[in-house]
Coordinates of N, CA and C in Angstrom, one line a residue:
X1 N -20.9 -46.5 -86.2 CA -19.7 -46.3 -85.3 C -20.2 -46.2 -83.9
X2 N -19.6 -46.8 -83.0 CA -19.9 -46.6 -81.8 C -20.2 -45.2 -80.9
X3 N -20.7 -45.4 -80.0 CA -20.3 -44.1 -79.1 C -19.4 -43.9 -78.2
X4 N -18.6 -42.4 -78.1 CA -17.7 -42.6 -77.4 C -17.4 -43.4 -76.4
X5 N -18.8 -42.9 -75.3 CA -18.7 -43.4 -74.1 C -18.6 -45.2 -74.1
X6 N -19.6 -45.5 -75.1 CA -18.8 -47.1 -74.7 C -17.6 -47.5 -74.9
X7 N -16.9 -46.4 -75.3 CA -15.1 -46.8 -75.7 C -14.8 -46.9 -74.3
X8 N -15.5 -45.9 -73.2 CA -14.4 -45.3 -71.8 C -14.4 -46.9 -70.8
X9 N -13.3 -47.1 -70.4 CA -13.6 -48.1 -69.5 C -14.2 -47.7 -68.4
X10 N -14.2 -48.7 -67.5 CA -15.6 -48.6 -66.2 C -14.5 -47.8 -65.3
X11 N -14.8 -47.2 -64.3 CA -13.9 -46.8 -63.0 C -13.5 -47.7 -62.7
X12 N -12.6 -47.4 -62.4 CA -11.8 -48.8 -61.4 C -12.4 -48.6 -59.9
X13 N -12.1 -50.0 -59.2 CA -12.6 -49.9 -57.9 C -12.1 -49.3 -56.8
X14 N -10.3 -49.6 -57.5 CA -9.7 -48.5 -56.1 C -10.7 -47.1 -56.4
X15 N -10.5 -46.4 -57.2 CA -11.4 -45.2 -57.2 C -12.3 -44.7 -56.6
X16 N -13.1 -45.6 -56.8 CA -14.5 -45.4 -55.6 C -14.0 -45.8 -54.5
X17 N -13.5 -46.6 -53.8 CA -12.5 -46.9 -52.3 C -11.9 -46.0 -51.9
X18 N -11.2 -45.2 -52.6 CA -10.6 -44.2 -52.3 C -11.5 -43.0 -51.8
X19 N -12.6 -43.0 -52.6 CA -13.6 -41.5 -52.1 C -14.3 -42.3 -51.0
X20 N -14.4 -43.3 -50.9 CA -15.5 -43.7 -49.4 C -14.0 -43.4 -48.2
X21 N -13.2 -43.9 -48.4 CA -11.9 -44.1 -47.1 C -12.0 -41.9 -47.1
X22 N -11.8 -41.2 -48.5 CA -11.7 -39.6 -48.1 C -13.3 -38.9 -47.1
X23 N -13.9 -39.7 -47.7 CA -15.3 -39.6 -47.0 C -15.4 -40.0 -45.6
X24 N -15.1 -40.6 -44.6 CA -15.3 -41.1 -44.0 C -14.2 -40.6 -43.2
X25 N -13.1 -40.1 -43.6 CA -11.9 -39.3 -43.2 C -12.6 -37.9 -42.5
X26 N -13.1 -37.6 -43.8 CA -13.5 -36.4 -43.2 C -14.8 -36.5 -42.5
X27 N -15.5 -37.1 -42.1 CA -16.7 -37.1 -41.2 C -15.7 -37.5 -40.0
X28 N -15.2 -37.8 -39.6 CA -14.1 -37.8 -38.2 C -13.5 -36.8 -38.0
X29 N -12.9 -36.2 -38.9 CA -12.0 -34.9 -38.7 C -12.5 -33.6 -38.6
X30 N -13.9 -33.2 -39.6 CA -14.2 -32.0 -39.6 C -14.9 -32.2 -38.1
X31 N -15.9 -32.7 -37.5 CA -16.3 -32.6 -36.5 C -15.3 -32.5 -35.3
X32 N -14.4 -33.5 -35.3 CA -13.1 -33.3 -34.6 C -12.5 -31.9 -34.3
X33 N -12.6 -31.3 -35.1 CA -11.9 -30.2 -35.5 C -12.3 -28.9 -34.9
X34 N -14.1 -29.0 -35.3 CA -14.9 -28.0 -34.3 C -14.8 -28.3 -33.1
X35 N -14.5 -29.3 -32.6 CA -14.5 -29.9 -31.5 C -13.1 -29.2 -30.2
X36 N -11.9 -29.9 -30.9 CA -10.8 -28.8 -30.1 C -11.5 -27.5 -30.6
X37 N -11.9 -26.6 -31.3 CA -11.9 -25.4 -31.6 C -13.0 -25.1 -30.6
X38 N -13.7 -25.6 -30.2 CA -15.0 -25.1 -29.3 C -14.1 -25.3 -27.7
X39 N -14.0 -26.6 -27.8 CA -13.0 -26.8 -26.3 C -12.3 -25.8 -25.8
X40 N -11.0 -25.0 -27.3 CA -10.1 -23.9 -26.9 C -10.8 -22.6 -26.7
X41 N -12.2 -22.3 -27.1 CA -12.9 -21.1 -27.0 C -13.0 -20.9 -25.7
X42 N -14.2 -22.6 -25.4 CA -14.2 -22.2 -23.8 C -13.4 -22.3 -22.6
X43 N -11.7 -22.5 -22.8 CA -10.8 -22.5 -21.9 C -9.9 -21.0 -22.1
X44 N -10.5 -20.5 -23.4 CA -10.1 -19.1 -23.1 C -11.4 -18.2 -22.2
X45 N -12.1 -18.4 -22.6 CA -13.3 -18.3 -22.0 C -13.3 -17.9 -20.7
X46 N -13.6 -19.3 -19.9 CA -13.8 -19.4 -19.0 C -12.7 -19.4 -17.9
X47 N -10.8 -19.7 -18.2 CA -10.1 -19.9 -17.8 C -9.7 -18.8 -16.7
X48 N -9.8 -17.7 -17.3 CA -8.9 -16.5 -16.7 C -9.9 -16.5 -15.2
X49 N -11.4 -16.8 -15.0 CA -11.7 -16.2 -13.7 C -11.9 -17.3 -12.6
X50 N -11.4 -18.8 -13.1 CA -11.6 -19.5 -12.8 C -9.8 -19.6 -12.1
X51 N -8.9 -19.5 -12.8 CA -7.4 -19.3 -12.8 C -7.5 -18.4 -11.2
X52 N -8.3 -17.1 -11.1 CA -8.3 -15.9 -10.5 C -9.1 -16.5 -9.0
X53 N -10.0 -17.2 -9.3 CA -10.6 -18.5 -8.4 C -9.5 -19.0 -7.3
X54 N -8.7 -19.9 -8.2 CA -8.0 -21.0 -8.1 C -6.6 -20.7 -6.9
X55 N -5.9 -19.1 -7.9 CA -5.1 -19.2 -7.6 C -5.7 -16.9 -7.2
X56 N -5.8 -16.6 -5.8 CA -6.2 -15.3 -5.5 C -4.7 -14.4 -5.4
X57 N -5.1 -13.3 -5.4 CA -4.4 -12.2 -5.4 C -3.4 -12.6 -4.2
X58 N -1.9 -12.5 -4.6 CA -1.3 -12.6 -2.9 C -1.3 -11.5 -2.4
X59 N -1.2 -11.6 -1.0 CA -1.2 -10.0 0.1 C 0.2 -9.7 0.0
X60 N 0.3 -8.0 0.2 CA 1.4 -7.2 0.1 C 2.4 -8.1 1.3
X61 N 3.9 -7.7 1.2 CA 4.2 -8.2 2.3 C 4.1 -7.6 3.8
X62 N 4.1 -8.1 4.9 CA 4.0 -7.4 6.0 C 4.6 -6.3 6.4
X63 N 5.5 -5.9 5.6 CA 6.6 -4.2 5.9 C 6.2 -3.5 5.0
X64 N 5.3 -3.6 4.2 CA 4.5 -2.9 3.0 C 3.3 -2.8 3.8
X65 N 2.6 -1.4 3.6 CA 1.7 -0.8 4.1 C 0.7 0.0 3.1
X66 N -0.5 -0.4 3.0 CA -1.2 -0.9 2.4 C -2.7 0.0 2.6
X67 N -2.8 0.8 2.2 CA -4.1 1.7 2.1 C -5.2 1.0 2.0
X68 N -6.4 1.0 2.7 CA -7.7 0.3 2.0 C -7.9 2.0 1.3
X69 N -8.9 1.8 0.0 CA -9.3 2.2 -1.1 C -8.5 2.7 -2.0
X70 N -7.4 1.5 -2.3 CA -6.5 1.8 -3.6 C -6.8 0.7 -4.2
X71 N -7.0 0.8 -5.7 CA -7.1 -0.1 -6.5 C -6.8 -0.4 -7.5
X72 N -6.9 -1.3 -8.7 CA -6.0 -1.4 -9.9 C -6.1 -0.2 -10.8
X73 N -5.4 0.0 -12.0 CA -5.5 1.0 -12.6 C -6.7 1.4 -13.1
X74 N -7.5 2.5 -14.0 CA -8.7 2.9 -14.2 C -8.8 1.7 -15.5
X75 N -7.8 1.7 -16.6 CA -8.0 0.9 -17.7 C -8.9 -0.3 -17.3
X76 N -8.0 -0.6 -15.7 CA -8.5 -2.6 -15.8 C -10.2 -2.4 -15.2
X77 N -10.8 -1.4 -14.0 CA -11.6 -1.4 -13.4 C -12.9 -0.7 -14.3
X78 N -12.4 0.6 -14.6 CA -13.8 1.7 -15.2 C -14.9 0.3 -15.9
X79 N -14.1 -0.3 -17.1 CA -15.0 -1.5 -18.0 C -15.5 -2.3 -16.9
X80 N -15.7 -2.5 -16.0 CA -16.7 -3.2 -15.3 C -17.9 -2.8 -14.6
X81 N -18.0 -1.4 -14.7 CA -19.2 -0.3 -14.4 C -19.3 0.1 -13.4
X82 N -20.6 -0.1 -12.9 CA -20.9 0.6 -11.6 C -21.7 -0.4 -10.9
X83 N -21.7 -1.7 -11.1 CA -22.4 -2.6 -10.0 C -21.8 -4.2 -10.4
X84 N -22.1 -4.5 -9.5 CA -20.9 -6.1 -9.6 C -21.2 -6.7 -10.8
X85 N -19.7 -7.0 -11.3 CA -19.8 -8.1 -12.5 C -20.3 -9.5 -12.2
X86 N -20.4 -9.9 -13.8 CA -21.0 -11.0 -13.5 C -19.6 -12.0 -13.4
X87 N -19.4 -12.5 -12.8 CA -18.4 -13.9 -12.4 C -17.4 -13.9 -13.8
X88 N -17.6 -14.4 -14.8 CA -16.9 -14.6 -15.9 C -15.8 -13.7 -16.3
X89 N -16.5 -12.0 -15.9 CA -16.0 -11.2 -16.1 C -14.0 -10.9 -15.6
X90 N -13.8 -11.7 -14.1 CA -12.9 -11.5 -13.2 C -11.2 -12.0 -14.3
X91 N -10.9 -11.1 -14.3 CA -9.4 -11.5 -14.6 C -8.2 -11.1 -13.4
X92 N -6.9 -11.6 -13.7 CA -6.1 -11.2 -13.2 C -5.9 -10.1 -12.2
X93 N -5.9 -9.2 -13.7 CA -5.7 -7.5 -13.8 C -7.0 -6.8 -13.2
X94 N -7.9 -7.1 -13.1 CA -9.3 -6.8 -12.7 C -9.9 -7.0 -11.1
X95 N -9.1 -8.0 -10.6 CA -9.5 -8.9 -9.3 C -9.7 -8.2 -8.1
X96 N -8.9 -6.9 -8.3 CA -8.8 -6.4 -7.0 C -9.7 -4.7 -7.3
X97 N -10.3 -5.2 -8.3 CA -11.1 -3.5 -8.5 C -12.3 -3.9 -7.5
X98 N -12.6 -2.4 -6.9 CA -13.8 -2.5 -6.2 C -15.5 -3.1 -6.2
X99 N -15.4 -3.0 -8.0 CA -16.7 -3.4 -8.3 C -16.5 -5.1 -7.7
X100 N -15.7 -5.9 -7.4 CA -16.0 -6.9 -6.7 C -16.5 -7.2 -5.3
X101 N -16.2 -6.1 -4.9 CA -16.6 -5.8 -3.2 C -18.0 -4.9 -3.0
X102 N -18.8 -5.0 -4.3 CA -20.2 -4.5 -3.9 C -20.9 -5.4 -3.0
X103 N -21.7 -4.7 -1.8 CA -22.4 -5.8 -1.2 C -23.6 -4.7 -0.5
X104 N -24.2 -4.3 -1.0 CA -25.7 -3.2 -0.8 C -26.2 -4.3 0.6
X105 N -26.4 -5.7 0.6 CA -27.1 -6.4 1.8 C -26.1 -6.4 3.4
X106 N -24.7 -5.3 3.0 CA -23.3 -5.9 4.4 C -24.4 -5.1 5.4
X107 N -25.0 -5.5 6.8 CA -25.5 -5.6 7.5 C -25.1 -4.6 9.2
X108 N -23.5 -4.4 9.0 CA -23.0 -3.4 9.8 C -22.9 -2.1 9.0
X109 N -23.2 -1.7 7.6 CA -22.9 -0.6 6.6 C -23.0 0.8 7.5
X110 N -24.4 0.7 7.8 CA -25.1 2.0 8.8 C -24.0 2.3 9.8
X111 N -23.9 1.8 10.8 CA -23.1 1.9 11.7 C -21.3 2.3 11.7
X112 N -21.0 1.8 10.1 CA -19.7 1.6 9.8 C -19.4 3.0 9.4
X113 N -20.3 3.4 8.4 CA -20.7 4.7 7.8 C -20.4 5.7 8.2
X114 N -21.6 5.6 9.5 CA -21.5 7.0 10.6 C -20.3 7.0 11.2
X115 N -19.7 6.0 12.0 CA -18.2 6.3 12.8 C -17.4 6.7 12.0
X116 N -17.0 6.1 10.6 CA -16.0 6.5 10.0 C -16.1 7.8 9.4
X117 N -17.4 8.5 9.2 CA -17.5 9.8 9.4 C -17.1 10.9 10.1
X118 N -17.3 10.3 11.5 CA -16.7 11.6 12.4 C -15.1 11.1 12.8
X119 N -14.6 9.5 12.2 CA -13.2 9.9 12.3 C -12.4 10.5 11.9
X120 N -13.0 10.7 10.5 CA -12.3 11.7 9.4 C -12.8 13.1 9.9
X121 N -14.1 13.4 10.0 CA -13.9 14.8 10.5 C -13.5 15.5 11.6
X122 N -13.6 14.5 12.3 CA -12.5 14.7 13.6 C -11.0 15.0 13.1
X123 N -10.6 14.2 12.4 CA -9.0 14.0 11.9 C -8.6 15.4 11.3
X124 N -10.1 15.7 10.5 CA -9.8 17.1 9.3 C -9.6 18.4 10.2
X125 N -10.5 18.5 11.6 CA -10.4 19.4 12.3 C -9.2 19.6 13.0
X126 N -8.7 18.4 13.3 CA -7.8 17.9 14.0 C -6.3 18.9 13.4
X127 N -6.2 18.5 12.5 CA -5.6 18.8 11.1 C -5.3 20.6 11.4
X128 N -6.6 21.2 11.0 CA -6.4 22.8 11.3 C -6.2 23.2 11.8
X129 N -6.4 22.5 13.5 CA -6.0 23.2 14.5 C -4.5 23.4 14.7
X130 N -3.7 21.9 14.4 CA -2.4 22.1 14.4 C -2.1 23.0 13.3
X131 N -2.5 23.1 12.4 CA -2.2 23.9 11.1 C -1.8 25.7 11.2
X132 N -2.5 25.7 12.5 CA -3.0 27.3 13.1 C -2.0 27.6 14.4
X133 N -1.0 26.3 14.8 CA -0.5 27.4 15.8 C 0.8 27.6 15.5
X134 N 1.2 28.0 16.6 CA 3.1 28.5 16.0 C 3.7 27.2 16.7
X135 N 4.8 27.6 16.4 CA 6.3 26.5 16.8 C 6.3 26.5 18.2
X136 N 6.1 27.9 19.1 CA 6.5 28.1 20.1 C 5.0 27.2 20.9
X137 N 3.8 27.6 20.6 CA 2.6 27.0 21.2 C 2.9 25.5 20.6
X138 N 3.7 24.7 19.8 CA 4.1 23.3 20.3 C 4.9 23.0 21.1
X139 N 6.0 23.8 21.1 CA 6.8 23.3 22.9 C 5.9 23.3 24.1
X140 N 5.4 24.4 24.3 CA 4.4 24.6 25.2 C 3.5 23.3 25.9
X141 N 2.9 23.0 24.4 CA 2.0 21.6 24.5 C 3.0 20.7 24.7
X142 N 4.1 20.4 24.7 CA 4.8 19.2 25.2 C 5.3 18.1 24.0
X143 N 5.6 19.3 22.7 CA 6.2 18.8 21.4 C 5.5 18.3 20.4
X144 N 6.1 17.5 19.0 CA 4.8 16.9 18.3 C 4.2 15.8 19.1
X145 N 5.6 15.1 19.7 CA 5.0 13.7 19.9 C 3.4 14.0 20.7
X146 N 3.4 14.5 21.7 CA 2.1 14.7 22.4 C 1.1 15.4 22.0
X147 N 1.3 16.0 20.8 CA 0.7 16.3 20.0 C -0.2 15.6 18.6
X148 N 0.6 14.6 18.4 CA 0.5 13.7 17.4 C -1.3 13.0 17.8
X149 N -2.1 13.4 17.0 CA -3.6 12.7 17.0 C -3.2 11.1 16.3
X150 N -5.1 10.6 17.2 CA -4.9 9.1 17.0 C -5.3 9.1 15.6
X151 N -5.6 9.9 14.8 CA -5.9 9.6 13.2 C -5.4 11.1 13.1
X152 N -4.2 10.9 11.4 CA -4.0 12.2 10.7 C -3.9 12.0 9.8
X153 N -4.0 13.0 8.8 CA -4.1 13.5 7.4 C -2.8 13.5 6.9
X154 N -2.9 12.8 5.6 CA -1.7 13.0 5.1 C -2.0 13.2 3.3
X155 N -1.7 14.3 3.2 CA -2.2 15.1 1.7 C -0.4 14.7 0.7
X156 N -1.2 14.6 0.1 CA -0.6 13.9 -1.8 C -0.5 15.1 -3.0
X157 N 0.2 15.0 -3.5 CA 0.4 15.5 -5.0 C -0.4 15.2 -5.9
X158 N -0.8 15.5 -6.8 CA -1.7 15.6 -8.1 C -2.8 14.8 -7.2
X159 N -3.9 13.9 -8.3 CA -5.3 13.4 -7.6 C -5.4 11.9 -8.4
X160 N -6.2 11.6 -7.8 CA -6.7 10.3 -8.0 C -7.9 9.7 -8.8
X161 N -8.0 9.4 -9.9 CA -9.7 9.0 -10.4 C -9.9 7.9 -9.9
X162 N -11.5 8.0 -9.7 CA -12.5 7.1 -9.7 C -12.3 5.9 -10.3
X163 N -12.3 5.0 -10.0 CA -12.1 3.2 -10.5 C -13.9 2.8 -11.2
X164 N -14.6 3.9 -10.5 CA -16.0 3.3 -11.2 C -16.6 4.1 -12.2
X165 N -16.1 5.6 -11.6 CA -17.0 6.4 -12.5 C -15.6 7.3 -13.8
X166 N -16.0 7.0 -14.9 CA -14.9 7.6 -15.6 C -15.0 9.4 -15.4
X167 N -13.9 10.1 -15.2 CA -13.7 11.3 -15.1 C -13.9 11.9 -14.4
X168 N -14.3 11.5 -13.1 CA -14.5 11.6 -11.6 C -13.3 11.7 -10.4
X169 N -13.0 12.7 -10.2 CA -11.7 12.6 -8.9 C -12.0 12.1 -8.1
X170 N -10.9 11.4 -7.2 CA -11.0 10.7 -6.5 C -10.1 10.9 -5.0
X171 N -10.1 12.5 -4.9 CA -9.6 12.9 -3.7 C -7.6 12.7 -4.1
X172 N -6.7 13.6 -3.0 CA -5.7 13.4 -3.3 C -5.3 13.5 -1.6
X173 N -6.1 12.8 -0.5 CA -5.7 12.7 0.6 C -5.6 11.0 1.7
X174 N -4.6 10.6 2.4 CA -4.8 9.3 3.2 C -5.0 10.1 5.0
X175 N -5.7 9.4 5.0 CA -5.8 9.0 6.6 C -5.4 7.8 7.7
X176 N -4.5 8.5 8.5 CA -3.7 7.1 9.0 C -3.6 6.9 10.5
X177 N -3.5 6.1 11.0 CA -3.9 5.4 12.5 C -3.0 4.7 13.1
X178 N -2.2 5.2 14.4 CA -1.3 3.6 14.8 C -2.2 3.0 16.2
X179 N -2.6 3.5 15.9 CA -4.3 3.0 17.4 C -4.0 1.3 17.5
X180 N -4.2 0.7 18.8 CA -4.6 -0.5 18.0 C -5.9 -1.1 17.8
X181 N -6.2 -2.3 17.2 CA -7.7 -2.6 16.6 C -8.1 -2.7 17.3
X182 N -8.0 -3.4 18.7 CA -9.1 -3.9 19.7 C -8.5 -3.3 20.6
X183 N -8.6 -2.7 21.3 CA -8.3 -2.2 22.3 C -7.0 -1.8 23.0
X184 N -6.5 -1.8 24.1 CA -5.1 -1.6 24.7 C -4.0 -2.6 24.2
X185 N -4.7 -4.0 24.6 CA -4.0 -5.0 23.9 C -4.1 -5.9 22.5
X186 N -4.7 -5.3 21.2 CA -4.9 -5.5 20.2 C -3.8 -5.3 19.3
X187 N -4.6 -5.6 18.4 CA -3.3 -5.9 17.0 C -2.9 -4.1 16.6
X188 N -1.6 -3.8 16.5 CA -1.3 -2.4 16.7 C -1.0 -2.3 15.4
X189 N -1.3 -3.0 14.6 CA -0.5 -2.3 13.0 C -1.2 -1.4 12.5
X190 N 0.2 -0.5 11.7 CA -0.4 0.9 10.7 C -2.0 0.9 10.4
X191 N -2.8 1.6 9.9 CA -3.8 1.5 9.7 C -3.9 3.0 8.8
X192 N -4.3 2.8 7.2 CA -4.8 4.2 6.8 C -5.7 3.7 5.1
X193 N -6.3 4.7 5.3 CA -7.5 4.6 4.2 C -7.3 5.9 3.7
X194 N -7.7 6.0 2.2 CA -8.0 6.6 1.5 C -9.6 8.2 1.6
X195 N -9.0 9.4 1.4 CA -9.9 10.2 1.4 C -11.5 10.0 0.3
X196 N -11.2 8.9 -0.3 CA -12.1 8.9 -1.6 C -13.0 7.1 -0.7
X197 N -12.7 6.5 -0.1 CA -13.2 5.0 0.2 C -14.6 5.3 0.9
X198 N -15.0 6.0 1.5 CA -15.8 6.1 2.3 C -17.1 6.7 1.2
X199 N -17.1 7.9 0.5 CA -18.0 9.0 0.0 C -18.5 8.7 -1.4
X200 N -16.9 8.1 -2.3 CA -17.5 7.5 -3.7 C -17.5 6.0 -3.7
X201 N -17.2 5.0 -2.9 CA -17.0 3.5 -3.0 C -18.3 3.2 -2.0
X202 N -17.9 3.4 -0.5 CA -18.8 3.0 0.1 C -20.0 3.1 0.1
X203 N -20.6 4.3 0.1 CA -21.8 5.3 0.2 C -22.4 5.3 -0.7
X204 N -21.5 5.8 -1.9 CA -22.1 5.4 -3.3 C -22.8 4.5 -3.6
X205 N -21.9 3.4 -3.9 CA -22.0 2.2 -4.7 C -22.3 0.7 -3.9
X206 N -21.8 1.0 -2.5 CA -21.9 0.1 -1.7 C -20.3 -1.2 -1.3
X207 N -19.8 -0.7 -1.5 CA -18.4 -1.4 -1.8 C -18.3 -1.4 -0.5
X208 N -17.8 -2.8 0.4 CA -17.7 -3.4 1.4 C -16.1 -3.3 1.4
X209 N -15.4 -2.7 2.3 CA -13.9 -2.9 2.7 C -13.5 -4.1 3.0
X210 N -12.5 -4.6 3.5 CA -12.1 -5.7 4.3 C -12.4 -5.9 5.6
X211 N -12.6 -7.2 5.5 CA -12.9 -7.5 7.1 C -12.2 -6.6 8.0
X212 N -10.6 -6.8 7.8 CA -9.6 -6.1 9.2 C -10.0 -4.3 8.9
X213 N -10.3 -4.2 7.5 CA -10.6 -2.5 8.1 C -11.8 -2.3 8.8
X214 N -12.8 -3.3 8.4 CA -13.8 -3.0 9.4 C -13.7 -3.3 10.7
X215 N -12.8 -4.0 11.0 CA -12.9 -4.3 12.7 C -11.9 -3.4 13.1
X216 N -11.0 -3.0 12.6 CA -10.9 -1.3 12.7 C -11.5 -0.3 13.3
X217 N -12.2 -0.2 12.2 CA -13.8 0.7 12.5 C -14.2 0.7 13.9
X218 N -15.2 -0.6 13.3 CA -15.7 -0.8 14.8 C -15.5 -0.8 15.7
X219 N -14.0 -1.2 16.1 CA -13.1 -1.2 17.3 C -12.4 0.0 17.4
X220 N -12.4 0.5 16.9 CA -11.8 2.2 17.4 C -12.7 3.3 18.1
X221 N -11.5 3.4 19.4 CA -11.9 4.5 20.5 C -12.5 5.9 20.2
X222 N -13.6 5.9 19.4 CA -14.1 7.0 19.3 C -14.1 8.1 20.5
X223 N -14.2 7.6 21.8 CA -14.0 8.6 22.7 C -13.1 9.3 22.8
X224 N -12.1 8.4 23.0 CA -11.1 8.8 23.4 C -10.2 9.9 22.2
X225 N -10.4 9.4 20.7 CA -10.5 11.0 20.4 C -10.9 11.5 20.3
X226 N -12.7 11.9 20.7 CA -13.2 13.1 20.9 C -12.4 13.6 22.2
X227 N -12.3 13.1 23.0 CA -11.5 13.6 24.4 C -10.2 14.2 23.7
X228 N -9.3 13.9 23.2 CA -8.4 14.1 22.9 C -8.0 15.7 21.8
X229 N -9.7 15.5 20.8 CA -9.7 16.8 20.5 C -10.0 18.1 21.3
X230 N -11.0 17.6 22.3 CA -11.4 18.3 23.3 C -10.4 19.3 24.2
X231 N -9.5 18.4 24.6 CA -8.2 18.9 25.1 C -7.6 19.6 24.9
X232 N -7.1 19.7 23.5 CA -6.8 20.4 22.4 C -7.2 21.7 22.6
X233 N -8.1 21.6 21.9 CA -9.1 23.4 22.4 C -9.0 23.8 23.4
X234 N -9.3 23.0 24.6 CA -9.5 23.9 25.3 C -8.0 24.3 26.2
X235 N -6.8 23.3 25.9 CA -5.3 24.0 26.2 C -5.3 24.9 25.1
X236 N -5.7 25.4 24.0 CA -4.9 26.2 23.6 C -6.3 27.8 23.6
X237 N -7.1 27.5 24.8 CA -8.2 28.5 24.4 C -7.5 29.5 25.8
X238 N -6.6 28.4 26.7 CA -6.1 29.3 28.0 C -4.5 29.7 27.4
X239 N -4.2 29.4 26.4 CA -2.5 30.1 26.0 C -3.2 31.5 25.9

């Protein structure tokens, strides 16, 4: 009696046709496949800081007034640490945190440092002295208006954290200016910064403000309010 297998007839040829056409299907497709999948990795990837590149943060509008050292919330900033991210890092929500404005090499730092130092403590002094007299010794002096300093203090409710360091306050005071930037006939707009920009951003870490706050800086009449504190004292050393 025979053996089974010589009973079985042969494959047919579509058969085999058909696994070369499934074969050959799938050597196009599976690679294909990693292919968009690697593509969509790196357009998520790389998309968000290149987006952030492309299209930057727009500026507040001009009747909006605008503190230098405020920045996005702690969620978006703290995860980027304490020294500049690397590029990739930049999103949206992240763009305007300070760790982008590290610059340890900004070349006026020293100089920027010290003045904005004694504006603020000039301002702080400034501050107590009005703090200390009566109602009647402001008529005298010739009301608030003439009284009103070229930089004041303006104190806040609850406090503020640190954008770099987690659990770290961040002061709960602004300082504000209607001076103008360059001189008598310079650009006269509001001008105020943050009690925390100078001590934990700048000094710290190195975090470079904006251009216009620094020509601020630079360009404010330091004399003229030490003169002006000067005055101060000593009208109210002859009441």
């Amino acid at each position: 009696q025979p053996c089974e297998s010589s009973c079985e007839p042969p494959a047919p040829a579509c058969h085999q046709s058909s696994e070369l056409i499934i074969g050959m299907i799938m050597n196009v497709f599976v690679p294909a496949a990693f292919g968009v999948a690697a593509i969509s990795f790196l357009a998520n990837f790389l998309a968000p800081p290149i987006l952030v590149a492309l299209t930057p943060l727009q500026p507040p509008p001009s009747d909006v007034i605008h503190c230098e050292g405020y920045y996005p919330p702690t969620e978006d900033c703290l995860p980027l640490g304490t020294t500049r991210p690397l590029w990739f890092k930049k999103k949206r929500s992240n763009g305007g945190c300070p760790q982008w404005q590290i610059d340890k090499q900004w070349g006026e730092r020293g100089t920027f440092v010290s003045k904005l130092k004694y504006m603020e403590s000039a301002a702080k002094e400034y501050e107590q002295i009005l703090a200390d007299i009566t109602a009647d010794d402001v008529a005298k002096l010739g009301g608030e208006d003439a009284l009103k300093p070229l930089i004041w203090v303006r104190r806040e409710r609850g406090v503020a954290w640190s954008r770099m360091q987690d659990g770290i306050i961040a002061g709960n005071s602004e300082f504000h200016s209607d001076v103008n930037v360059s001189g008598g006939g310079g650009d006269g707009r509001h001008k105020c910064w943050t009690d925390a920009l100078l001590p934990l951003y700048v000094e710290e870490f190195g975090v470079k403000p904006s251009e216009d706050f620094i020509e601020f800086v630079i360009n404010f009449d330091v004399e003229s309010f030490r003169e002006q504190l000067a005055t101060l004292k000593k009208t109210l050393a002859l009441q």
